[in-house]
PDB file of C-alpha atoms in Angstrom:
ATOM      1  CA  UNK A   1      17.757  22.352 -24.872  1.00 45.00           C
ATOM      2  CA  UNK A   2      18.003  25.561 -26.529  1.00 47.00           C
ATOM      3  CA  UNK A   3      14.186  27.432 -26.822  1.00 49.00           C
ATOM      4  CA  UNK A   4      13.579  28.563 -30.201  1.00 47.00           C
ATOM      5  CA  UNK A   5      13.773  32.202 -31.104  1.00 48.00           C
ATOM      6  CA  UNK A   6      10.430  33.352 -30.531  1.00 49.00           C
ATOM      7  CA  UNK A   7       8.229  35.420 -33.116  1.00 50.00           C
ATOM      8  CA  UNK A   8       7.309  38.967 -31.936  1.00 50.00           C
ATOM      9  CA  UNK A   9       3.300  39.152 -32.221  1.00 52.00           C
ATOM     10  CA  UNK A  10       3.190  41.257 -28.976  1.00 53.00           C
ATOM     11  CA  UNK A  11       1.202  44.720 -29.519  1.00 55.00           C
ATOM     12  CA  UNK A  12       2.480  47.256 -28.224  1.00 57.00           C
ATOM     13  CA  UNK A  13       0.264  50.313 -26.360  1.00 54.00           C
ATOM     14  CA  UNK A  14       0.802  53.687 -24.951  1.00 61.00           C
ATOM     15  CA  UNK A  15       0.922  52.730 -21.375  1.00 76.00           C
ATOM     16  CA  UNK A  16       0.289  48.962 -21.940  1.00 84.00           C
ATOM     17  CA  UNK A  17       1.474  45.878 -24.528  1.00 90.00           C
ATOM     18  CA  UNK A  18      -0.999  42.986 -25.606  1.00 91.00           C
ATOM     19  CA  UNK A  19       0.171  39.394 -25.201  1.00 94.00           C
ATOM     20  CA  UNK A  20      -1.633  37.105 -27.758  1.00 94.00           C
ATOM     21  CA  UNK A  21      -4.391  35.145 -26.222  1.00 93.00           C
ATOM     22  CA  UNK A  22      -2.450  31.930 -26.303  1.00 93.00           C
ATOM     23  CA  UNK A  23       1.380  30.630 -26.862  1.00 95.00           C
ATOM     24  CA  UNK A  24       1.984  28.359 -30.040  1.00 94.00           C
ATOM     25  CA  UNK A  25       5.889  27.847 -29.574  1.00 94.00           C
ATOM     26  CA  UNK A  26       7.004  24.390 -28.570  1.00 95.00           C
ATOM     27  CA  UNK A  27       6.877  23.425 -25.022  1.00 96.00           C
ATOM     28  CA  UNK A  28      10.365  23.057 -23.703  1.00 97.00           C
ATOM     29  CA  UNK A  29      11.511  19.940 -22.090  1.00 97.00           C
ATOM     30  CA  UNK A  30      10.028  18.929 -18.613  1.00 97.00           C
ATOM     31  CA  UNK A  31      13.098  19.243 -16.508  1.00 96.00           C
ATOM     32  CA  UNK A  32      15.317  16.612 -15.724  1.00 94.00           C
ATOM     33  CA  UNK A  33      14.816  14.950 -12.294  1.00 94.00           C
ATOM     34  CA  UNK A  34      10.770  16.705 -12.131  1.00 94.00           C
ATOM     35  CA  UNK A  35       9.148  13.084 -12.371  1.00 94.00           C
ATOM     36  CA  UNK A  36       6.040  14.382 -12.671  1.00 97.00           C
ATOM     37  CA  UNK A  37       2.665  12.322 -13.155  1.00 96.00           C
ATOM     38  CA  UNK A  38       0.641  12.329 -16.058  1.00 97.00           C
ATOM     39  CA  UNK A  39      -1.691  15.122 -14.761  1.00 96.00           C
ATOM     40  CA  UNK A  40       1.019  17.370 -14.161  1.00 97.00           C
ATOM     41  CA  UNK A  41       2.758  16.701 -17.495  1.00 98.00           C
ATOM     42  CA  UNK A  42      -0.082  17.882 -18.920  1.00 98.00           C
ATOM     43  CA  UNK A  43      -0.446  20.889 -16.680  1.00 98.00           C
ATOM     44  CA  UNK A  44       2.860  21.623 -17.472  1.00 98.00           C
ATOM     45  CA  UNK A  45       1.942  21.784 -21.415  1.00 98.00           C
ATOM     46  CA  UNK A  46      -1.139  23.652 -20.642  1.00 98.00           C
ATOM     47  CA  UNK A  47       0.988  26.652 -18.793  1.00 98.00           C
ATOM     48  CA  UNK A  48       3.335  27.083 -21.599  1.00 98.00           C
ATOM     49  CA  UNK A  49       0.411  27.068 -24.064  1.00 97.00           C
ATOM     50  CA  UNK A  50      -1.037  30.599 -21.864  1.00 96.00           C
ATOM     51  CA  UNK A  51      -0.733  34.245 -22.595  1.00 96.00           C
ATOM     52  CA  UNK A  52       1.523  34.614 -19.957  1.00 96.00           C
ATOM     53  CA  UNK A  53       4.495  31.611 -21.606  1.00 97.00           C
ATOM     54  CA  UNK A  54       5.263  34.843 -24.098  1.00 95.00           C
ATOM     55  CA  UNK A  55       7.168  35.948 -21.090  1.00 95.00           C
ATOM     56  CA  UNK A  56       9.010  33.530 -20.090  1.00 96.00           C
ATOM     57  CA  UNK A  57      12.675  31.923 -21.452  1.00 93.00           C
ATOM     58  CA  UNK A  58      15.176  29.390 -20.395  1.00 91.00           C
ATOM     59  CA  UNK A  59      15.955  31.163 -16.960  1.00 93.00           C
ATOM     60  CA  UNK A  60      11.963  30.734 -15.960  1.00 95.00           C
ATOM     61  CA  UNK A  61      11.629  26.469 -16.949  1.00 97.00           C
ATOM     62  CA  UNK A  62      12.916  25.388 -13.391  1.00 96.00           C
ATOM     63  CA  UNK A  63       9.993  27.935 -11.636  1.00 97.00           C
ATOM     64  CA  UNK A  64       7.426  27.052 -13.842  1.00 98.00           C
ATOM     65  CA  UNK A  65       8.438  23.312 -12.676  1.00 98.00           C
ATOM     66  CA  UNK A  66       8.102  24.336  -9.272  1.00 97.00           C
ATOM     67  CA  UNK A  67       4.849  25.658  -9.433  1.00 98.00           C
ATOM     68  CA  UNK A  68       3.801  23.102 -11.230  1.00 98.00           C
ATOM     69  CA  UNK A  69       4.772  20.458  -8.364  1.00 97.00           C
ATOM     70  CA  UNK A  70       3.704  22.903  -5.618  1.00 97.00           C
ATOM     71  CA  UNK A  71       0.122  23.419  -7.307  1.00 96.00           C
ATOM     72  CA  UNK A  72      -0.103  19.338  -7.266  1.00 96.00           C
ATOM     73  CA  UNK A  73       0.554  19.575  -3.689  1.00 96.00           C
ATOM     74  CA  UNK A  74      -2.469  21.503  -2.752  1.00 96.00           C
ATOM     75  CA  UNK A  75      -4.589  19.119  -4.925  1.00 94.00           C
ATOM     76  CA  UNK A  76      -3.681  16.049  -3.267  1.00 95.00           C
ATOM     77  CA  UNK A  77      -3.804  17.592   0.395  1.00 95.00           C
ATOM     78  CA  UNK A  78       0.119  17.655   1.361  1.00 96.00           C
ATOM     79  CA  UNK A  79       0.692  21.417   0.996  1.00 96.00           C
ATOM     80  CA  UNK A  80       0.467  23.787   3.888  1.00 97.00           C
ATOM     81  CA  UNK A  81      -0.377  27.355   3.922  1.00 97.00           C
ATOM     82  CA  UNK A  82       3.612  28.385   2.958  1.00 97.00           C
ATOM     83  CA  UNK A  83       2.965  26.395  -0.052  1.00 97.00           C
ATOM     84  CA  UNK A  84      -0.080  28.269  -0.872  1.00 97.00           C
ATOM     85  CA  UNK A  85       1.796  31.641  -0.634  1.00 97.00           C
ATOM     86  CA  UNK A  86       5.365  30.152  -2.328  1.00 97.00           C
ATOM     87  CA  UNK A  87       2.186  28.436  -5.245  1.00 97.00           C
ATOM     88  CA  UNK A  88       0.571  32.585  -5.436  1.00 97.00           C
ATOM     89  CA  UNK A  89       4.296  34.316  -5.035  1.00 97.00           C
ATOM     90  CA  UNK A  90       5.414  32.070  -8.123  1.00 97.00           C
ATOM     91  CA  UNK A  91       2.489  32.880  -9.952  1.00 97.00           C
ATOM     92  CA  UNK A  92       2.736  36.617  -9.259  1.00 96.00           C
ATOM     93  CA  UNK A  93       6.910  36.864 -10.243  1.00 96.00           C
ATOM     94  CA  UNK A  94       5.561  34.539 -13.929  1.00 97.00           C
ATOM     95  CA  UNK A  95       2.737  36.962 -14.795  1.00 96.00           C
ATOM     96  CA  UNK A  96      -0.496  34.163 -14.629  1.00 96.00           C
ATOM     97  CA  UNK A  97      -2.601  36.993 -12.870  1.00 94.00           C
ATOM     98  CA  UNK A  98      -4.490  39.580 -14.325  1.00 93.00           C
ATOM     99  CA  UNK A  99      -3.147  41.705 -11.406  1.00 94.00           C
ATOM    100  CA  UNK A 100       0.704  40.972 -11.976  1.00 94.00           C
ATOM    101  CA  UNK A 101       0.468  41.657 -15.420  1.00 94.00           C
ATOM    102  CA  UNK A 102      -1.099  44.761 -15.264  1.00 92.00           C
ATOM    103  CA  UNK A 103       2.138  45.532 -12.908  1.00 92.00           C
ATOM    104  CA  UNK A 104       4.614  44.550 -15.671  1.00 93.00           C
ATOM    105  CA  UNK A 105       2.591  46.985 -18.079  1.00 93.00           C
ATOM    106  CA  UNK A 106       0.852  43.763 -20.179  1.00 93.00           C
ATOM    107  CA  UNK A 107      -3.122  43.261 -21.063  1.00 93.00           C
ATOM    108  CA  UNK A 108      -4.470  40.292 -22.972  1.00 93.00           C
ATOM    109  CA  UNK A 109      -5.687  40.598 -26.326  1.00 91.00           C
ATOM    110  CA  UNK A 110      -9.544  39.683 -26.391  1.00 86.00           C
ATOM    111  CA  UNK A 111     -10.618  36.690 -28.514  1.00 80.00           C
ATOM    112  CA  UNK A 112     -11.705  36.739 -31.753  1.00 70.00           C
TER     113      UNK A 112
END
């Protein structure tokens, strides 16, 4: 399924742009084949509704999927330490860290 075009509210800055403190568009479609739970379902909605989902298009579903199902695996006691750096790695390369986005050039706007 196609994502909808998104709205622009980004702010752009001299040296940095501010991402809205939240993502209204629609969540796209849990990939096929992801079987997630319930929990991670709604994990899944709760990702696409951060600062960071202004980011992200078609091309990034499948890794926010994956670190979706590789964050479950720490919480139930299966992962290892590679997932732990594959769950951190994922989060750098999507922007969900303060750190990474201040290394793509983005800031979050303060709530009002």
């Amino acid at each position: 399924m196609k994502q909808p075009a998104r709205r622009n509210p980004i702010q752009r800055g001299e040296s940095t742009t501010k991402l809205p403190n939240y993502c209204d568009l629609p969540t796209p479609a849990i990939p096929p084949g992801a079987n997630f739970t319930d929990a991670q379902a709604s994990r899944w909605d709760e990702l696409w509704a951060t600062p960071s989902a202004w980011l992200w298009s078609e091309s990034e579903i499948g890794l926010v999927a994956a670190y979706v199902h590789l964050e479950r695996t720490l919480f139930d006691g299966t992962g290892t330490a590679a997932t732990i750096r594959e769950v951190k790695a994922l989060g750098e390369s999507l922007g969900m860290t303060p750190q990474s986005r201040a290394r793509m050039g983005y800031t979050i706007e303060e709530k009002k």
